mmCIF file of C-alpha atoms in Angstrom:
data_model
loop_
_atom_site.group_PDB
_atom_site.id
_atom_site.type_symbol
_atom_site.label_atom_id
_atom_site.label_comp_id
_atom_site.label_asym_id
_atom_site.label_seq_id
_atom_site.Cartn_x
_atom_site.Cartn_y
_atom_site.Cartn_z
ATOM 1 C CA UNK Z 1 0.000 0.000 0.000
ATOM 2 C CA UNK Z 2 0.953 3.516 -0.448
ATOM 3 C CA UNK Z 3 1.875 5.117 2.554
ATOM 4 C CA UNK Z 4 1.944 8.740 3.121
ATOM 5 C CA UNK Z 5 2.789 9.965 6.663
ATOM 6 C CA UNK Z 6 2.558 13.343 7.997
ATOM 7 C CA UNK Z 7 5.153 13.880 11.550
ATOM 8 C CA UNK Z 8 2.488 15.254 13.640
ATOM 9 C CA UNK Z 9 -1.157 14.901 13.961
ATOM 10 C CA UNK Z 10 -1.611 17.830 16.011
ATOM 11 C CA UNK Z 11 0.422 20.918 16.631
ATOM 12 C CA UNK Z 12 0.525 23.697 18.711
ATOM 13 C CA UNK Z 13 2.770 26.948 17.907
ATOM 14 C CA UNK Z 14 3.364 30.377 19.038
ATOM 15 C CA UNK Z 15 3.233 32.951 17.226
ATOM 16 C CA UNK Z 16 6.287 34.016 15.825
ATOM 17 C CA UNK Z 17 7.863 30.479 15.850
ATOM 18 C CA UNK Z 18 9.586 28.935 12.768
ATOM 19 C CA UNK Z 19 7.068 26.012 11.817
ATOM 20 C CA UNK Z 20 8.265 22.670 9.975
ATOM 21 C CA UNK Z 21 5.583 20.040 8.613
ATOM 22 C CA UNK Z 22 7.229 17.182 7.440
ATOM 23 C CA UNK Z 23 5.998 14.843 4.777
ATOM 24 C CA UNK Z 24 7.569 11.190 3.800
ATOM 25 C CA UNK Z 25 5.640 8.854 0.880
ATOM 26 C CA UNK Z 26 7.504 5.626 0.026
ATOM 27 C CA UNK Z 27 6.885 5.036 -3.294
ATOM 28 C CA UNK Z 28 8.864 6.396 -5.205
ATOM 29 C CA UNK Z 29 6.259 9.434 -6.313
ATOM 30 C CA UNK Z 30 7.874 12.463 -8.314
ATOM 31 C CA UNK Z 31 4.756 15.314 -7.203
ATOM 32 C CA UNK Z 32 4.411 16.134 -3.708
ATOM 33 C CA UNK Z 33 1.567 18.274 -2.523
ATOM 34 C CA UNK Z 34 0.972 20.381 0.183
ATOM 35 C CA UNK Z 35 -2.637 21.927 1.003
ATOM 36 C CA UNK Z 36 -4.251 23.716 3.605
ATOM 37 C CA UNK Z 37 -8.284 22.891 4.558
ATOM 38 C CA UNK Z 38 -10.565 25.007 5.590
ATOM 39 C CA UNK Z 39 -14.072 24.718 6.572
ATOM 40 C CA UNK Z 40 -16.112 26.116 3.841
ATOM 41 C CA UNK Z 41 -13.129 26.456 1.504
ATOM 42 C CA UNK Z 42 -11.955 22.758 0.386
ATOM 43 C CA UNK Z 43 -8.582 22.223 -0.252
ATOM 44 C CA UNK Z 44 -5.723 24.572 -1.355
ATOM 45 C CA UNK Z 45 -2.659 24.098 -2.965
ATOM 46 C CA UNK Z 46 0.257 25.587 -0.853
ATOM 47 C CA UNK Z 47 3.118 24.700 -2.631
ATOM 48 C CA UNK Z 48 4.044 21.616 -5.112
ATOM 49 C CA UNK Z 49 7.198 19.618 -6.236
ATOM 50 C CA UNK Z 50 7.980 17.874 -9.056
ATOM 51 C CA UNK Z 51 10.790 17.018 -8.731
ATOM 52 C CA UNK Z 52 13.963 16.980 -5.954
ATOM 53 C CA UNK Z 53 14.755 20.450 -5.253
ATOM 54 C CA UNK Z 54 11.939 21.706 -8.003
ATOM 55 C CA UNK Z 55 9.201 23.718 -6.325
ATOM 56 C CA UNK Z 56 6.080 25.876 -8.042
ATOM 57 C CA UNK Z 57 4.461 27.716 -5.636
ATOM 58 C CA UNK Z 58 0.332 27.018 -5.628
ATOM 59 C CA UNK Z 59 -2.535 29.243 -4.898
ATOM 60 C CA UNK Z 60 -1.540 30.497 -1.798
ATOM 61 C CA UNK Z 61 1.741 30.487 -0.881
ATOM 62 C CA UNK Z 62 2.175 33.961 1.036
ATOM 63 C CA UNK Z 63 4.214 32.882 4.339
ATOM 64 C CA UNK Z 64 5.188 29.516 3.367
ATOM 65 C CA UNK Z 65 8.076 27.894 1.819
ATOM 66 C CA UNK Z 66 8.652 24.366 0.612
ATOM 67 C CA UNK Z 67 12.296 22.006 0.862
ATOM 68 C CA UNK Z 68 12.621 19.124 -1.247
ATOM 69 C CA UNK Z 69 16.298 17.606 -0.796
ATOM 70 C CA UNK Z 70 15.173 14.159 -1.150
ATOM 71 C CA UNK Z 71 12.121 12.487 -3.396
ATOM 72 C CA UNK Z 72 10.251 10.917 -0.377
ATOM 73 C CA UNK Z 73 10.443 14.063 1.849
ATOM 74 C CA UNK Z 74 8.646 17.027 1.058
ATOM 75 C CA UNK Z 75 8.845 19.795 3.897
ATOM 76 C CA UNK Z 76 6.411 22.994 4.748
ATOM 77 C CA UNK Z 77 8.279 25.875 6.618
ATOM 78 C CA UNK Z 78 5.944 28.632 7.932
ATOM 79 C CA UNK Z 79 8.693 31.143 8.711
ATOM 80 C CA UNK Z 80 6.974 33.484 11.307
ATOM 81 C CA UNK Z 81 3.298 31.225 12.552
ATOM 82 C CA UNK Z 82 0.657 33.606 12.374
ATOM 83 C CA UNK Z 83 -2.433 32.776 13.899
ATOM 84 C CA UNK Z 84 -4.474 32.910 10.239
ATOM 85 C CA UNK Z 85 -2.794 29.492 9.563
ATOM 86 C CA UNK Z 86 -3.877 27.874 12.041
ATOM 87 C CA UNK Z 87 -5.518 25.040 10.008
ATOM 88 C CA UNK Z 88 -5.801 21.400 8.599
ATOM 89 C CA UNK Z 89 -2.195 20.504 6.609
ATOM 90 C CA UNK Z 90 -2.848 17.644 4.522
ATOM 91 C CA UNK Z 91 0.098 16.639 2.374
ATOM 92 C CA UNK Z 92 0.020 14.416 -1.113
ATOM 93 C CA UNK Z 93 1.906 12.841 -3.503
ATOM 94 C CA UNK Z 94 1.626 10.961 -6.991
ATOM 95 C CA UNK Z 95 2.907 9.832 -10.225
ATOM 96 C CA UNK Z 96 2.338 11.835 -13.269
ATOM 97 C CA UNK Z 97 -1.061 10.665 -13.226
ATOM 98 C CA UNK Z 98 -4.186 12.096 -11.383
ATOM 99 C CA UNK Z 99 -4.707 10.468 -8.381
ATOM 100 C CA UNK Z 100 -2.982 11.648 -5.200
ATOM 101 C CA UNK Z 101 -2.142 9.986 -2.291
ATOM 102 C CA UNK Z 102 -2.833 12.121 1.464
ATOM 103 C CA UNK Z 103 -1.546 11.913 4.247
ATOM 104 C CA UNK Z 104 -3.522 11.916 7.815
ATOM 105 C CA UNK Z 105 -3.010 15.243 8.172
ATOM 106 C CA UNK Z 106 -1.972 18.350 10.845
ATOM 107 C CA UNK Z 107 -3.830 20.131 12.337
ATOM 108 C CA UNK Z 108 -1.909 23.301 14.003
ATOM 109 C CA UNK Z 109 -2.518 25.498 15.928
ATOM 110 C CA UNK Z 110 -1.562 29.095 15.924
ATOM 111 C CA UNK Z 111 -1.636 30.692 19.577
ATOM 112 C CA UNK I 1 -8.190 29.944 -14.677
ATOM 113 C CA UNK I 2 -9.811 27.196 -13.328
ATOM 114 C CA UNK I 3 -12.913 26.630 -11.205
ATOM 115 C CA UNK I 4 -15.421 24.097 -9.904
ATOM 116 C CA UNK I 5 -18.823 24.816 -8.148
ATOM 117 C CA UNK I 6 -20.641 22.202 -5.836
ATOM 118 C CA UNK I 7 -23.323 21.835 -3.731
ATOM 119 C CA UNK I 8 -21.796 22.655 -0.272
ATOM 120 C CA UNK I 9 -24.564 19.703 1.398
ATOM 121 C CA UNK I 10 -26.960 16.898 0.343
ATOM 122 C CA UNK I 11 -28.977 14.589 2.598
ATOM 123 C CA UNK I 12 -29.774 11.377 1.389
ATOM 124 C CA UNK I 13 -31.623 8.212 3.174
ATOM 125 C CA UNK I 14 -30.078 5.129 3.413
ATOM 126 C CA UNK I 15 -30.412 2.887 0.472
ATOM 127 C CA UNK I 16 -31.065 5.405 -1.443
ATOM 128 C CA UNK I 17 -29.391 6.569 -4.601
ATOM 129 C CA UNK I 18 -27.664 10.754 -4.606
ATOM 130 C CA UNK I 19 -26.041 12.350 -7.255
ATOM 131 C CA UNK I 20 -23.980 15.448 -6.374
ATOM 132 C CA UNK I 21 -23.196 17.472 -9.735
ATOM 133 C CA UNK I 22 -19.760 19.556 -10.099
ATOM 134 C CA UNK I 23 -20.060 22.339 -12.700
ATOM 135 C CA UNK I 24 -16.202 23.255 -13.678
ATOM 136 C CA UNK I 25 -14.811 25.844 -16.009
ATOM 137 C CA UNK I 26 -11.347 25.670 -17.368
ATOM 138 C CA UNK I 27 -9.025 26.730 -20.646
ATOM 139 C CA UNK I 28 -7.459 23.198 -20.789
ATOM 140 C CA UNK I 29 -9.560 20.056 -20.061
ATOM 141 C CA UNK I 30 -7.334 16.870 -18.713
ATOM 142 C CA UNK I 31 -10.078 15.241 -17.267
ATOM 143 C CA UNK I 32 -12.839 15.182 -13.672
ATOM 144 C CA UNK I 33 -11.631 13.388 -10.700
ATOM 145 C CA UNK I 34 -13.478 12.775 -7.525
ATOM 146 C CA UNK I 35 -12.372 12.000 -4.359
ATOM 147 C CA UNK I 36 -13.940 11.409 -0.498
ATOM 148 C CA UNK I 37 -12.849 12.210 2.629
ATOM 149 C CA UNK I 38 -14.340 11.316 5.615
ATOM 150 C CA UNK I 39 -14.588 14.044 9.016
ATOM 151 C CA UNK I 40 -11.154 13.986 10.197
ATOM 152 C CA UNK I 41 -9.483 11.335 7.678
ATOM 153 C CA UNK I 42 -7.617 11.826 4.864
ATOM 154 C CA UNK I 43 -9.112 12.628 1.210
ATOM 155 C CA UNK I 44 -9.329 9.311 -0.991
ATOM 156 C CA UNK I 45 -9.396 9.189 -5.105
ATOM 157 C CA UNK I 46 -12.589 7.320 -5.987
ATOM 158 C CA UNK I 47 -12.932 8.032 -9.468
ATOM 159 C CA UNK I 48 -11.245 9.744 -12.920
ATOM 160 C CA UNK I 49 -13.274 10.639 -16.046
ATOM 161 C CA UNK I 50 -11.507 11.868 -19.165
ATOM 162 C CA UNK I 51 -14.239 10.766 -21.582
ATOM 163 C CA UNK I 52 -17.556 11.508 -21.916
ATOM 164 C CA UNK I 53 -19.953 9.077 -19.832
ATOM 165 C CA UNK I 54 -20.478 7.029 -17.516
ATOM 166 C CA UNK I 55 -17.387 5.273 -15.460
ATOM 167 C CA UNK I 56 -18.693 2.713 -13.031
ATOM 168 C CA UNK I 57 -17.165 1.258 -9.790
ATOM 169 C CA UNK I 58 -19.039 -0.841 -7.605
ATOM 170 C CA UNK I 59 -21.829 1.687 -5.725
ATOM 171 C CA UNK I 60 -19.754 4.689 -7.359
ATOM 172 C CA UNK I 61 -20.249 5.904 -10.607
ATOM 173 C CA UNK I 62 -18.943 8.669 -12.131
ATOM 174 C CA UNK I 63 -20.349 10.726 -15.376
ATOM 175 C CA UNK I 64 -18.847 13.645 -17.767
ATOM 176 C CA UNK I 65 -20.088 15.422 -20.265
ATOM 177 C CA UNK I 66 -17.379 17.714 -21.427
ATOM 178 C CA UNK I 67 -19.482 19.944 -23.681
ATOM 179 C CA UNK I 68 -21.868 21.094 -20.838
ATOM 180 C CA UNK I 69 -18.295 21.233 -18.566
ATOM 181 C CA UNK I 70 -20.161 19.045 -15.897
ATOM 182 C CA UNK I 71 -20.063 15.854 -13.925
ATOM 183 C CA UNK I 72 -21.725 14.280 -11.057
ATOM 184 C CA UNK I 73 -20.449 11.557 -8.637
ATOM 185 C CA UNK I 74 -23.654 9.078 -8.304
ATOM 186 C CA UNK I 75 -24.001 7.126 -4.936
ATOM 187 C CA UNK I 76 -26.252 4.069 -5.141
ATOM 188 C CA UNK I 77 -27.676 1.831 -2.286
ATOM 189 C CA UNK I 78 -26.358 4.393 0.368
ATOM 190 C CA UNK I 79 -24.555 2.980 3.297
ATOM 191 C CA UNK I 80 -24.502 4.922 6.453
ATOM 192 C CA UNK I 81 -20.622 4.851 5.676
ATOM 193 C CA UNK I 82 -20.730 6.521 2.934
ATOM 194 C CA UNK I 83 -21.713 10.644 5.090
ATOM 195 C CA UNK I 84 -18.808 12.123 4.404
ATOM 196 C CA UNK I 85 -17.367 14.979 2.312
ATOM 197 C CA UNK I 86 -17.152 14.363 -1.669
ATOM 198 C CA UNK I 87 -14.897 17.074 -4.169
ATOM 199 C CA UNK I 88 -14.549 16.610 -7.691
ATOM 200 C CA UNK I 89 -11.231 18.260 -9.115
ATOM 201 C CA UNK I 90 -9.341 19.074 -12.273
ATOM 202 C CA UNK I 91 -5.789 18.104 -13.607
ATOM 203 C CA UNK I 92 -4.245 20.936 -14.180
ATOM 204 C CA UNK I 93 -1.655 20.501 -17.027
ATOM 205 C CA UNK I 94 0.871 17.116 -16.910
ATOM 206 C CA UNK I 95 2.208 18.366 -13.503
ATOM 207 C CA UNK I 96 -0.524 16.116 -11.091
ATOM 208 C CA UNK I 97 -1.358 19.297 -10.294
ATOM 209 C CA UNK I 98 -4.942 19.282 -8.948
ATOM 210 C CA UNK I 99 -8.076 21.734 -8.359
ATOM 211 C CA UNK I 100 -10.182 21.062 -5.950
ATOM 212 C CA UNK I 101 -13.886 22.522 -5.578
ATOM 213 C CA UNK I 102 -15.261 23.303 -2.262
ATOM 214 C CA UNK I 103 -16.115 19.746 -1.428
ATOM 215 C CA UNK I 104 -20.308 18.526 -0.792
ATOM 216 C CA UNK I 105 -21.390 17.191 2.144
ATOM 217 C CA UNK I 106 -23.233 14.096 2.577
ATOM 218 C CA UNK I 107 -25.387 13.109 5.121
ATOM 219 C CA UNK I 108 -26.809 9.887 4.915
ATOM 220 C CA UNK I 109 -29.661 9.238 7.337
ATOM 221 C CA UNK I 110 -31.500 6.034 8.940
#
């Protein structure tokens, strides 16, 4: 099975603080995803790889950045946590084709 | 750009059958995907139409008509499993780049 794992399942920051999220998929997948979810909003694309240390930023990547040093790990940095992201950080990954894998998911908390 | 639109909730009895439609607009068509997430789990892929008609899997079928830019994800025999949050979403480009609408809620009741 494809396995996508997420480091936290719950997260709680202060504001201010540097913010990793770290993402691992094992199988071999060249796109990795990272979205935020919101109630009422559905899912939006953060950042995206496609390849090791190959980033395109998404629809709303304002006080995020993205690493990609290796092809299973796929990082999201909030530089300075603001309390408008706290939210749900799903992360994702596939082939070239169209469906994605998730992960379980953080949910953090901005304080 | 791109853009879907979905109902944001549909009740449904159990055993019945629910449809839940996704209108999408978009310069370059690669194709309708639905996928299902249940409260606090992880989104799944259910389904992937790049032709017109009808794709069928199991209870799940999925339909696209790319003149009218619409699809709908059709539920039959509903299963109290199945309440849970449905979004249809577009390929964008050869990137796996996807769009997501706002997601539908269903709630299936007894």
């Amino acid at each position: 099975d494809v396995k996508v794992t997420q480091s936290s399942r719950y997260l709680v920051k202060r504001t201010g603080e540097k913010v990793f999220l770290e993402c691992v998929q094992d199988m071999d997948h060249e796109n990795m995803f990272w979205y935020r979810q919101d109630p009422g909003l559905g899912l939006r694309l953060i950042y995206f790889s496609y390849d090791v240390k190959m980033k395109e930023k998404g629809d709303i990547p304002e006080g995020y950045s993205v690493s990609r040093e290796k092809k299973e790990r796929f990082s999201l940095i909030l530089e300075s946590a603001s309390t408008n992201q706290t939210s749900m950080y799903l992360c994702a990954s596939s082939w070239s084709g169209n469906e994605q894998f998730f992960g379980p998911g953080t949910r953090l908390t901005v304080l | 750009g791109q853009s879907l639109e979905q109902p944001s909730e549909v009740t449904a009895v159990e055993g019945a059958i629910v449809q839940i439609n996704c209108t999408y607009q978009t310069s370059g068509f690669y194709g309708l995907s639905w996928y299902q997430q249940h409260d606090g789990g992880a989104p799944t892929f259910l389904s992937y139409n790049a032709l017109d008609g009808l794709e069928e899997t199991g209870r799940f079928s999925s339909f696209l008509s790319r003149s009218d830019s619409y699809g709908y994800l059709l539920l039959q025999e509903l299963q109290m499993k199945d309440s849970a949050s449905y979004f249809c979403a577009l390929p964008s480009g050869n990137t796996g780049k996807l769009i997501f609408g706002q997601g539908t809620t269903l709630q299936v009741k007894p």
